[in-house]
mmCIF file of C-alpha atoms and ligand atoms in Angstrom:
data_model
loop_
_atom_site.group_PDB
_atom_site.id
_atom_site.type_symbol
_atom_site.label_atom_id
_atom_site.label_comp_id
_atom_site.label_asym_id
_atom_site.label_seq_id
_atom_site.Cartn_x
_atom_site.Cartn_y
_atom_site.Cartn_z
ATOM 1 C CA MET Z 274 82.356 105.820 124.368
ATOM 2 C CA ARG Z 275 83.689 109.037 125.151
ATOM 3 C CA GLU Z 276 83.347 111.667 122.459
ATOM 4 C CA GLU Z 277 83.939 115.399 122.344
ATOM 5 C CA ARG Z 278 83.119 118.083 119.909
ATOM 6 C CA HIS Z 279 85.207 120.312 117.833
ATOM 7 C CA PRO Z 280 88.219 118.708 119.246
ATOM 8 C CA SER Z 281 91.793 120.651 117.780
ATOM 9 C CA LEU Z 282 94.288 118.689 116.280
ATOM 10 C CA SER Z 283 96.505 120.397 117.571
ATOM 11 C CA ARG Z 284 96.152 118.923 120.962
ATOM 12 C CA LEU Z 285 96.399 115.419 118.764
ATOM 13 C CA THR Z 286 99.501 115.104 117.136
ATOM 14 C CA THR Z 287 103.231 115.295 117.939
ATOM 15 C CA LEU Z 288 103.484 118.292 115.075
ATOM 16 C CA GLY Z 289 101.493 120.495 117.206
ATOM 17 C CA ILE Z 290 99.523 121.568 114.816
ATOM 18 C CA GLY Z 291 96.328 121.922 112.442
ATOM 19 C CA GLY Z 292 92.895 123.476 113.010
ATOM 20 C CA TYR Z 293 89.545 121.630 114.331
ATOM 21 C CA ALA Z 294 87.754 118.573 113.479
ATOM 22 C CA LYS Z 295 84.053 118.326 114.062
ATOM 23 C CA ALA Z 296 83.973 115.769 116.437
ATOM 24 C CA ILE Z 297 86.105 112.818 118.034
ATOM 25 C CA PHE Z 298 85.489 109.124 119.220
ATOM 26 C CA TYR Z 299 86.819 107.081 121.320
ATOM 27 C CA PRO Z 300 85.895 103.209 120.600
ATOM 28 C CA GLU Z 301 86.729 100.443 123.329
ATOM 29 C CA THR Z 302 85.489 97.840 121.883
ATOM 30 C CA VAL Z 303 84.256 96.466 118.854
ATOM 31 C CA GLU Z 304 80.447 97.500 119.631
ATOM 32 C CA ASP Z 305 81.563 101.043 120.211
ATOM 33 C CA LEU Z 306 83.036 100.673 116.509
ATOM 34 C CA GLN Z 307 79.268 99.441 115.502
ATOM 35 C CA THR Z 308 78.235 102.726 117.004
ATOM 36 C CA VAL Z 309 80.954 104.880 115.145
ATOM 37 C CA GLN Z 310 80.308 103.755 111.895
ATOM 38 C CA GLU Z 311 76.831 104.853 112.352
ATOM 39 C CA ARG Z 312 77.238 108.126 114.161
ATOM 40 C CA ILE Z 313 80.021 109.197 111.310
ATOM 41 C CA ALA Z 314 77.771 108.300 108.270
ATOM 42 C CA GLU Z 315 75.867 111.648 109.490
ATOM 43 C CA ALA Z 316 78.610 113.317 110.825
ATOM 44 C CA GLY Z 317 81.487 113.682 108.049
ATOM 45 C CA ARG Z 318 84.873 112.183 106.725
ATOM 46 C CA PRO Z 319 86.084 109.681 109.104
ATOM 47 C CA TYR Z 320 90.562 109.717 109.926
ATOM 48 C CA VAL Z 321 91.716 107.123 112.453
ATOM 49 C CA LEU Z 322 94.140 108.277 114.648
ATOM 50 C CA GLY Z 323 96.661 106.897 116.633
ATOM 51 C CA ARG Z 324 99.387 109.211 118.825
ATOM 52 C CA GLY Z 325 99.372 111.417 115.884
ATOM 53 C CA SER Z 326 102.884 110.935 115.325
ATOM 54 C CA ASN Z 327 102.478 110.672 111.524
ATOM 55 C CA THR Z 328 100.302 112.991 111.052
ATOM 56 C CA LEU Z 329 100.120 116.680 109.819
ATOM 57 C CA ALA Z 330 96.433 118.129 110.237
ATOM 58 C CA GLN Z 331 95.234 121.007 108.129
ATOM 59 C CA ASP Z 332 94.264 124.589 109.435
ATOM 60 C CA GLY Z 333 91.134 125.911 109.885
ATOM 61 C CA GLU Z 334 87.666 123.956 110.365
ATOM 62 C CA LEU Z 335 88.042 120.491 109.423
ATOM 63 C CA ASP Z 336 85.329 118.078 107.599
ATOM 64 C CA LEU Z 337 86.608 115.434 109.522
ATOM 65 C CA VAL Z 338 85.525 113.303 112.279
ATOM 66 C CA VAL Z 339 88.177 111.602 114.390
ATOM 67 C CA VAL Z 340 87.985 108.135 115.414
ATOM 68 C CA LYS Z 341 90.908 107.358 118.475
ATOM 69 C CA PRO Z 342 90.805 103.662 119.593
ATOM 70 C CA ALA Z 343 91.036 103.886 122.978
ATOM 71 C CA PHE Z 344 91.153 99.908 123.004
ATOM 72 C CA ALA Z 345 92.662 98.639 126.861
ATOM 73 C CA GLU Z 346 96.613 98.132 125.977
ATOM 74 C CA THR Z 347 97.039 94.359 126.271
ATOM 75 C CA ILE Z 348 99.868 92.474 125.497
ATOM 76 C CA ALA Z 349 99.754 88.521 125.400
ATOM 77 C CA ALA Z 350 102.475 86.097 124.516
ATOM 78 C CA SER Z 351 102.523 82.336 123.982
ATOM 79 C CA SER Z 352 105.417 80.018 123.387
ATOM 80 C CA GLU Z 353 105.357 78.535 119.913
ATOM 81 C CA ASP Z 354 108.016 76.144 118.425
ATOM 82 C CA ASP Z 355 109.454 78.798 115.876
ATOM 83 C CA GLY Z 356 109.212 81.436 118.319
ATOM 84 C CA VAL Z 357 107.289 83.729 120.397
ATOM 85 C CA ARG Z 358 104.022 84.897 119.602
ATOM 86 C CA VAL Z 359 102.719 88.111 121.116
ATOM 87 C CA ARG Z 360 98.868 89.622 120.371
ATOM 88 C CA VAL Z 361 98.885 92.811 121.079
ATOM 89 C CA SER Z 362 96.085 95.590 121.366
ATOM 90 C CA ALA Z 363 96.057 98.484 118.229
ATOM 91 C CA SER Z 364 96.701 100.862 121.293
ATOM 92 C CA CYS Z 365 99.488 99.939 122.595
ATOM 93 C CA MET Z 366 102.137 102.039 122.625
ATOM 94 C CA LEU Z 367 105.560 101.197 120.697
ATOM 95 C CA PRO Z 368 107.906 102.093 123.795
ATOM 96 C CA LYS Z 369 105.483 100.079 126.035
ATOM 97 C CA LEU Z 370 105.392 97.098 123.876
ATOM 98 C CA LEU Z 371 109.245 96.794 122.932
ATOM 99 C CA ALA Z 372 109.938 97.656 126.975
ATOM 100 C CA TYR Z 373 107.238 94.159 127.587
ATOM 101 C CA THR Z 374 109.193 92.257 124.595
ATOM 102 C CA ALA Z 375 112.860 92.663 125.589
ATOM 103 C CA SER Z 376 112.208 92.276 129.592
ATOM 104 C CA HIS Z 377 111.011 89.241 128.735
ATOM 105 C CA GLY Z 378 113.439 88.049 126.332
ATOM 106 C CA TYR Z 379 111.472 88.291 123.134
ATOM 107 C CA ALA Z 380 113.557 89.420 120.147
ATOM 108 C CA GLY Z 381 112.677 91.226 117.060
ATOM 109 C CA LEU Z 382 111.604 94.930 118.076
ATOM 110 C CA GLU Z 383 114.944 96.505 119.109
ATOM 111 C CA ALA Z 384 115.136 98.823 116.241
ATOM 112 C CA LEU Z 385 111.568 100.076 116.382
ATOM 113 C CA ALA Z 386 113.283 101.962 119.538
ATOM 114 C CA GLY Z 387 112.339 105.827 119.903
ATOM 115 C CA ILE Z 388 109.263 105.435 117.459
ATOM 116 C CA PRO Z 389 106.476 107.103 119.202
ATOM 117 C CA GLY Z 390 103.406 105.619 118.097
ATOM 118 C CA THR Z 391 101.157 103.293 118.318
ATOM 119 C CA LEU Z 392 100.883 99.249 117.439
ATOM 120 C CA GLY Z 393 97.856 100.642 114.945
ATOM 121 C CA GLY Z 394 99.797 103.315 113.679
ATOM 122 C CA ALA Z 395 102.804 101.489 113.174
ATOM 123 C CA ILE Z 396 101.007 98.678 111.008
ATOM 124 C CA ALA Z 397 99.117 101.002 109.253
ATOM 125 C CA MET Z 398 102.672 102.821 108.337
ATOM 126 C CA ASN Z 399 104.738 99.516 108.324
ATOM 127 C CA ALA Z 400 106.496 102.009 110.498
ATOM 128 C CA GLY Z 401 110.356 101.061 110.094
ATOM 129 C CA SER Z 402 114.191 102.003 111.647
ATOM 130 C CA PHE Z 403 117.732 100.563 110.888
ATOM 131 C CA GLY Z 404 116.298 98.137 108.421
ATOM 132 C CA THR Z 405 113.998 96.397 110.214
ATOM 133 C CA GLU Z 406 109.990 97.080 109.413
ATOM 134 C CA ILE Z 407 107.622 95.966 111.720
ATOM 135 C CA GLY Z 408 105.362 94.489 108.722
ATOM 136 C CA SER Z 409 108.516 91.373 108.709
ATOM 137 C CA LEU Z 410 107.499 90.434 112.286
ATOM 138 C CA VAL Z 411 103.272 90.775 111.877
ATOM 139 C CA SER Z 412 101.835 87.102 111.681
ATOM 140 C CA GLU Z 413 98.346 88.543 111.588
ATOM 141 C CA VAL Z 414 96.110 91.093 111.906
ATOM 142 C CA THR Z 415 92.738 91.938 113.176
ATOM 143 C CA VAL Z 416 90.746 94.621 111.240
ATOM 144 C CA TRP Z 417 86.896 96.146 112.049
ATOM 145 C CA GLN Z 418 85.811 97.179 108.778
ATOM 146 C CA ASN Z 419 82.348 97.679 107.395
ATOM 147 C CA GLY Z 420 80.740 95.963 110.426
ATOM 148 C CA THR Z 421 82.891 92.808 110.410
ATOM 149 C CA LEU Z 422 85.659 92.021 112.189
ATOM 150 C CA LEU Z 423 88.533 89.977 109.950
ATOM 151 C CA ARG Z 424 91.343 88.054 111.327
ATOM 152 C CA ILE Z 425 94.154 88.521 107.953
ATOM 153 C CA PRO Z 426 96.701 85.909 108.083
ATOM 154 C CA ARG Z 427 100.132 87.050 106.635
ATOM 155 C CA SER Z 428 99.927 85.490 103.416
ATOM 156 C CA ASP Z 429 96.930 88.073 102.157
ATOM 157 C CA LEU Z 430 99.103 91.332 103.683
ATOM 158 C CA SER Z 431 101.266 93.447 101.745
ATOM 159 C CA PHE Z 432 103.238 95.311 103.482
ATOM 160 C CA GLY Z 433 105.766 97.878 101.663
ATOM 161 C CA TYR Z 434 107.619 100.638 102.475
ATOM 162 C CA ARG Z 435 105.312 102.429 104.779
ATOM 163 C CA SER Z 436 102.710 101.094 103.463
ATOM 164 C CA PHE Z 437 100.159 98.142 104.379
ATOM 165 C CA ARG Z 438 97.225 96.387 102.526
ATOM 166 C CA PHE Z 439 94.944 94.022 103.136
ATOM 167 C CA PRO Z 440 92.458 92.386 100.164
ATOM 168 C CA HIS Z 441 89.134 94.150 100.094
ATOM 169 C CA GLN Z 442 90.326 97.056 101.725
ATOM 170 C CA ASP Z 443 88.157 100.391 102.245
ATOM 171 C CA ALA Z 444 88.597 103.799 103.243
ATOM 172 C CA PHE Z 445 87.842 103.410 106.247
ATOM 173 C CA PHE Z 446 88.854 100.438 109.044
ATOM 174 C CA VAL Z 447 90.241 100.146 112.089
ATOM 175 C CA ILE Z 448 93.228 97.968 113.354
ATOM 176 C CA THR Z 449 92.332 96.195 116.473
ATOM 177 C CA GLU Z 450 95.005 94.390 117.495
ATOM 178 C CA ALA Z 451 98.263 92.361 115.769
ATOM 179 C CA LEU Z 452 100.118 88.795 116.289
ATOM 180 C CA LEU Z 453 103.660 89.147 116.122
ATOM 181 C CA THR Z 454 106.004 86.377 115.718
ATOM 182 C CA LEU Z 455 109.250 87.242 117.609
ATOM 183 C CA GLY Z 456 112.603 85.108 118.332
ATOM 184 C CA ARG Z 457 114.276 84.397 121.464
ATOM 185 C CA GLY Z 458 116.774 86.258 122.908
ATOM 186 C CA LYS Z 459 118.757 87.342 126.557
ATOM 187 C CA ALA Z 460 116.684 90.229 128.395
ATOM 188 C CA GLU Z 461 119.709 92.360 128.911
ATOM 189 C CA GLU Z 462 121.011 92.151 125.706
ATOM 190 C CA LEU Z 463 117.496 93.283 123.922
ATOM 191 C CA VAL Z 464 117.729 96.066 126.167
ATOM 192 C CA SER Z 465 121.435 97.380 125.746
ATOM 193 C CA ALA Z 466 120.605 97.064 122.298
ATOM 194 C CA GLN Z 467 116.997 99.036 122.227
ATOM 195 C CA LYS Z 468 119.298 101.705 124.522
ATOM 196 C CA ALA Z 469 122.003 101.889 121.795
ATOM 197 C CA HIS Z 470 119.596 102.473 119.061
ATOM 198 C CA LEU Z 471 117.545 104.963 120.902
ATOM 199 C CA ALA Z 472 120.995 107.175 121.809
ATOM 200 C CA THR Z 473 121.284 107.171 117.829
ATOM 201 C CA LYS Z 474 118.867 107.899 117.229
ATOM 202 C CA ARG Z 475 118.984 111.185 119.976
ATOM 203 C CA ASN Z 476 122.301 112.086 118.295
ATOM 204 C CA ARG Z 477 120.971 111.815 114.879
ATOM 205 C CA GLN Z 478 117.164 113.543 115.144
ATOM 206 C CA PRO Z 479 115.587 115.575 117.074
ATOM 207 C CA ILE Z 480 113.351 113.300 118.927
ATOM 208 C CA THR Z 481 112.697 115.916 121.816
ATOM 209 C CA GLU Z 482 111.297 118.658 119.632
ATOM 210 C CA LYS Z 483 107.451 118.832 118.103
ATOM 211 C CA SER Z 484 107.877 117.022 114.464
ATOM 212 C CA ALA Z 485 106.323 113.768 112.806
ATOM 213 C CA GLY Z 486 109.667 112.196 112.192
ATOM 214 C CA CYS Z 487 110.639 112.175 108.596
ATOM 215 C CA VAL Z 488 108.228 114.605 106.455
ATOM 216 C CA PHE Z 489 109.385 112.641 102.854
ATOM 217 C CA LYS Z 490 109.691 109.227 102.089
ATOM 218 C CA ASN Z 491 113.440 107.988 100.995
ATOM 219 C CA PRO Z 492 113.405 107.689 96.624
ATOM 220 C CA GLU Z 493 115.518 104.493 95.848
ATOM 221 C CA GLY Z 494 118.338 104.361 96.577
ATOM 222 C CA CYS Z 495 118.777 107.539 98.421
ATOM 223 C CA PHE Z 496 117.946 109.247 101.513
ATOM 224 C CA ALA Z 497 115.953 112.498 101.635
ATOM 225 C CA GLY Z 498 117.901 113.883 104.674
ATOM 226 C CA LYS Z 499 120.899 113.984 102.220
ATOM 227 C CA LEU Z 500 118.525 115.069 99.065
ATOM 228 C CA LEU Z 501 117.508 117.856 101.091
ATOM 229 C CA GLU Z 502 120.526 118.778 102.982
ATOM 230 C CA GLU Z 503 122.358 119.081 99.836
ATOM 231 C CA ALA Z 504 119.386 121.663 98.529
ATOM 232 C CA GLY Z 505 119.996 123.636 101.343
ATOM 233 C CA LEU Z 506 117.397 123.234 103.391
ATOM 234 C CA LYS Z 507 118.795 122.150 106.843
ATOM 235 C CA GLY Z 508 117.716 124.272 109.371
ATOM 236 C CA ALA Z 509 115.470 126.263 106.635
ATOM 237 C CA ARG Z 510 112.901 128.389 108.885
ATOM 238 C CA LEU Z 511 109.689 129.513 107.640
ATOM 239 C CA GLY Z 512 107.249 131.463 110.464
ATOM 240 C CA GLY Z 513 107.232 128.944 112.918
ATOM 241 C CA MET Z 514 108.461 125.345 110.898
ATOM 242 C CA ALA Z 515 111.776 124.581 110.116
ATOM 243 C CA PHE Z 516 113.854 121.945 108.780
ATOM 244 C CA SER Z 517 115.966 120.495 112.005
ATOM 245 C CA THR Z 518 119.715 121.658 111.776
ATOM 246 C CA LEU Z 519 120.122 117.569 113.051
ATOM 247 C CA HIS Z 520 118.247 116.147 110.505
ATOM 248 C CA ALA Z 521 117.064 117.886 107.483
ATOM 249 C CA ASN Z 522 114.218 115.440 106.826
ATOM 250 C CA PHE Z 523 112.529 116.047 110.297
ATOM 251 C CA MET Z 524 110.019 119.342 110.141
ATOM 252 C CA ILE Z 525 109.454 120.745 113.441
ATOM 253 C CA ASN Z 526 107.062 122.962 114.911
ATOM 254 C CA THR Z 527 109.153 125.858 116.700
ATOM 255 C CA GLY Z 528 106.332 127.179 118.726
ATOM 256 C CA GLN Z 529 103.472 128.663 116.919
ATOM 257 C CA GLY Z 530 104.076 126.988 113.467
ATOM 258 C CA THR Z 531 100.953 126.126 111.181
ATOM 259 C CA ALA Z 532 99.855 123.609 108.499
ATOM 260 C CA GLN Z 533 100.404 127.010 106.151
ATOM 261 C CA GLU Z 534 103.760 127.118 106.694
ATOM 262 C CA ALA Z 535 104.285 123.589 106.834
ATOM 263 C CA PHE Z 536 102.996 123.330 103.728
ATOM 264 C CA ALA Z 537 105.040 125.611 102.240
ATOM 265 C CA LEU Z 538 108.136 124.848 103.781
ATOM 266 C CA ILE Z 539 107.183 121.191 101.977
ATOM 267 C CA GLU Z 540 106.773 122.582 98.355
ATOM 268 C CA LYS Z 541 109.769 124.990 98.879
ATOM 269 C CA ALA Z 542 111.588 121.868 100.080
ATOM 270 C CA LYS Z 543 109.879 119.751 97.018
ATOM 271 C CA ASP Z 544 111.088 122.252 94.398
ATOM 272 C CA ALA Z 545 114.239 123.009 95.969
ATOM 273 C CA VAL Z 546 115.315 119.396 95.535
ATOM 274 C CA TYR Z 547 113.522 118.531 92.266
ATOM 275 C CA ALA Z 548 115.919 121.473 90.713
ATOM 276 C CA LYS Z 549 119.180 120.280 92.178
ATOM 277 C CA HIS Z 550 118.636 116.394 91.760
ATOM 278 C CA GLY Z 551 115.790 116.043 89.533
ATOM 279 C CA LEU Z 552 113.717 114.029 92.145
ATOM 280 C CA VAL Z 553 110.695 114.295 93.561
ATOM 281 C CA LEU Z 554 109.759 114.098 96.815
ATOM 282 C CA THR Z 555 106.638 112.271 98.539
ATOM 283 C CA PRO Z 556 105.627 112.923 101.889
ATOM 284 C CA GLU Z 557 105.777 110.155 104.607
ATOM 285 C CA VAL Z 558 103.635 112.234 106.990
ATOM 286 C CA ARG Z 559 99.948 111.515 106.386
ATOM 287 C CA ILE Z 560 98.307 114.678 105.652
ATOM 288 C CA VAL Z 561 94.885 115.209 106.945
ATOM 289 C CA PRO Z 562 92.105 115.951 105.084
ATOM 290 C CA CYS Z 563 94.063 114.962 102.251
ATOM 291 C CA LEU Z 564 95.019 117.187 99.781
ATOM 292 C CA PRO Z 565 93.010 117.194 96.314
HETATM 293 C C1 LIG L 731 110.519 111.522 116.959
HETATM 294 C C2 LIG L 731 109.581 110.560 115.987
HETATM 295 C C3 LIG L 731 110.429 109.727 115.063
HETATM 296 C C4 LIG L 731 109.984 109.008 114.442
HETATM 297 N N1 LIG L 731 110.807 107.867 113.997
HETATM 298 C C5 LIG L 731 110.130 107.197 113.013
HETATM 299 C C6 LIG L 731 111.077 106.116 112.941
HETATM 300 O O1 LIG L 731 112.088 105.920 113.233
HETATM 301 N N2 LIG L 731 110.608 105.199 111.749
HETATM 302 C C7 LIG L 731 108.934 104.965 111.401
HETATM 303 O O2 LIG L 731 108.835 104.282 110.447
HETATM 304 N N3 LIG L 731 108.321 106.266 112.056
HETATM 305 C C8 LIG L 731 108.653 107.396 112.738
HETATM 306 N N4 LIG L 731 108.199 108.505 113.082
HETATM 307 C C9 LIG L 731 106.908 108.602 112.468
HETATM 308 C C10 LIG L 731 105.639 107.517 113.485
HETATM 309 O O3 LIG L 731 105.716 107.312 115.038
HETATM 310 C C11 LIG L 731 105.207 105.837 113.209
HETATM 311 O O4 LIG L 731 104.985 106.456 111.852
HETATM 312 C C12 LIG L 731 104.304 105.556 113.884
HETATM 313 O O5 LIG L 731 104.076 104.130 113.679
HETATM 314 C C13 LIG L 731 102.920 106.185 113.605
HETATM 315 O O6 LIG L 731 102.154 105.698 114.580
HETATM 316 P P1 LIG L 731 100.841 106.570 115.220
HETATM 317 O O7 LIG L 731 100.237 105.608 116.296
HETATM 318 O O8 LIG L 731 101.129 107.928 116.005
HETATM 319 O O9 LIG L 731 100.091 106.868 113.859
HETATM 320 P P2 LIG L 731 99.082 108.344 113.430
HETATM 321 O O10 LIG L 731 99.989 109.413 113.405
HETATM 322 O O11 LIG L 731 98.182 108.786 114.611
HETATM 323 O O12 LIG L 731 98.646 107.427 111.902
HETATM 324 C C14 LIG L 731 99.317 106.763 111.349
HETATM 325 C C15 LIG L 731 98.783 106.793 109.947
HETATM 326 O O13 LIG L 731 97.975 105.506 110.802
HETATM 327 C C16 LIG L 731 96.555 105.272 110.878
HETATM 328 N N5 LIG L 731 95.994 104.438 111.637
HETATM 329 C C17 LIG L 731 96.369 104.877 112.985
HETATM 330 N N6 LIG L 731 96.194 103.775 114.013
HETATM 331 C C18 LIG L 731 95.443 103.321 113.130
HETATM 332 C C19 LIG L 731 94.355 101.887 113.385
HETATM 333 N N7 LIG L 731 94.130 101.615 114.390
HETATM 334 N N8 LIG L 731 93.800 101.300 112.354
HETATM 335 C C20 LIG L 731 93.849 101.934 111.127
HETATM 336 N N9 LIG L 731 94.796 103.079 110.644
HETATM 337 C C21 LIG L 731 95.405 103.638 112.052
HETATM 338 C C22 LIG L 731 96.203 106.178 110.376
HETATM 339 O O14 LIG L 731 94.751 106.443 109.875
HETATM 340 C C23 LIG L 731 97.421 107.368 109.467
HETATM 341 O O15 LIG L 731 97.141 106.910 108.023
HETATM 342 C C24 LIG L 731 108.618 109.095 113.894
HETATM 343 C C25 LIG L 731 107.876 110.138 114.659
HETATM 344 C C26 LIG L 731 108.242 111.270 115.433
HETATM 345 C C27 LIG L 731 107.729 111.926 116.080
#
């Protein structure tokens, strides 16, 4: 198993900001996870990282050990009466999975086009887009926790808005794979649907900038982006961090941004939205280490 001392979180996250963890482990197998568990006991607080596309890391020296699964990116499909079962490794990147499912005529994931994370991160976040959440397609999730590999059926999983839970969940768990149930469709139509979703995102979101997607969750019944825009935050800048001029809920690192600037901008936005609308925005991005 590969490991490094003192990795930079700015290199490991799509926002491109953050300080240094104590170490990073790249487990490739369940046996490696066991070794990681033994090693982190003495090393520091663990954080499981996928592609880092929903992660905002703090600056400086962090009391953190990063566990970045490096499992083989396998995808295996089997046909059943009620659809197609697709077993996918947690390290598989969503764009790779979507390319596979569309080209094989397996339907359901099209709306998730353009989400740049791993399958593990997508499950942990219950990632969603254009009305589809990945949780709605999950039949089973395999989780490694405390030395045991648990195969958790859908009936025991709870997916909420950007949240995922299972019974007896500890703070440190690693999703190793998931079983999805997909429908059937025509490959050309599924490929076109994905392209159409991606084109819409390109027009509305700064997908080529350094960001972590939407910073805030949508409060019940409204869009955080609209609230931010109405509160005057669209394009607002602080040092190297800014709210996008294309989509106010995307905070981007314009170059030399820092986490300190990101947090200051987040607080400014929360205050402005509260003053204007009386609503409290909560972050969708995972802040690491968590703020007290
Ligand atoms: C340009 C852009 C567009 C985006 N669009 C969308 C969108 O449309 N919809 C949407 O929902 N999100 C979107 N996102 C956010 C992000 O891509 C998704 O949340 C994605 O699913 C996160 O995956 P990741 O592997 O990068 O997770 P990370 O950021 O690495 O981790 C996120 C969380 O998942 C946990 N985690 C990751 N892997 C595992 C694992 N194997 N086991 C246990 N826990 C794990 C982490 O501990 C953390 O809590 C976007 C981001 C960007 C940059």
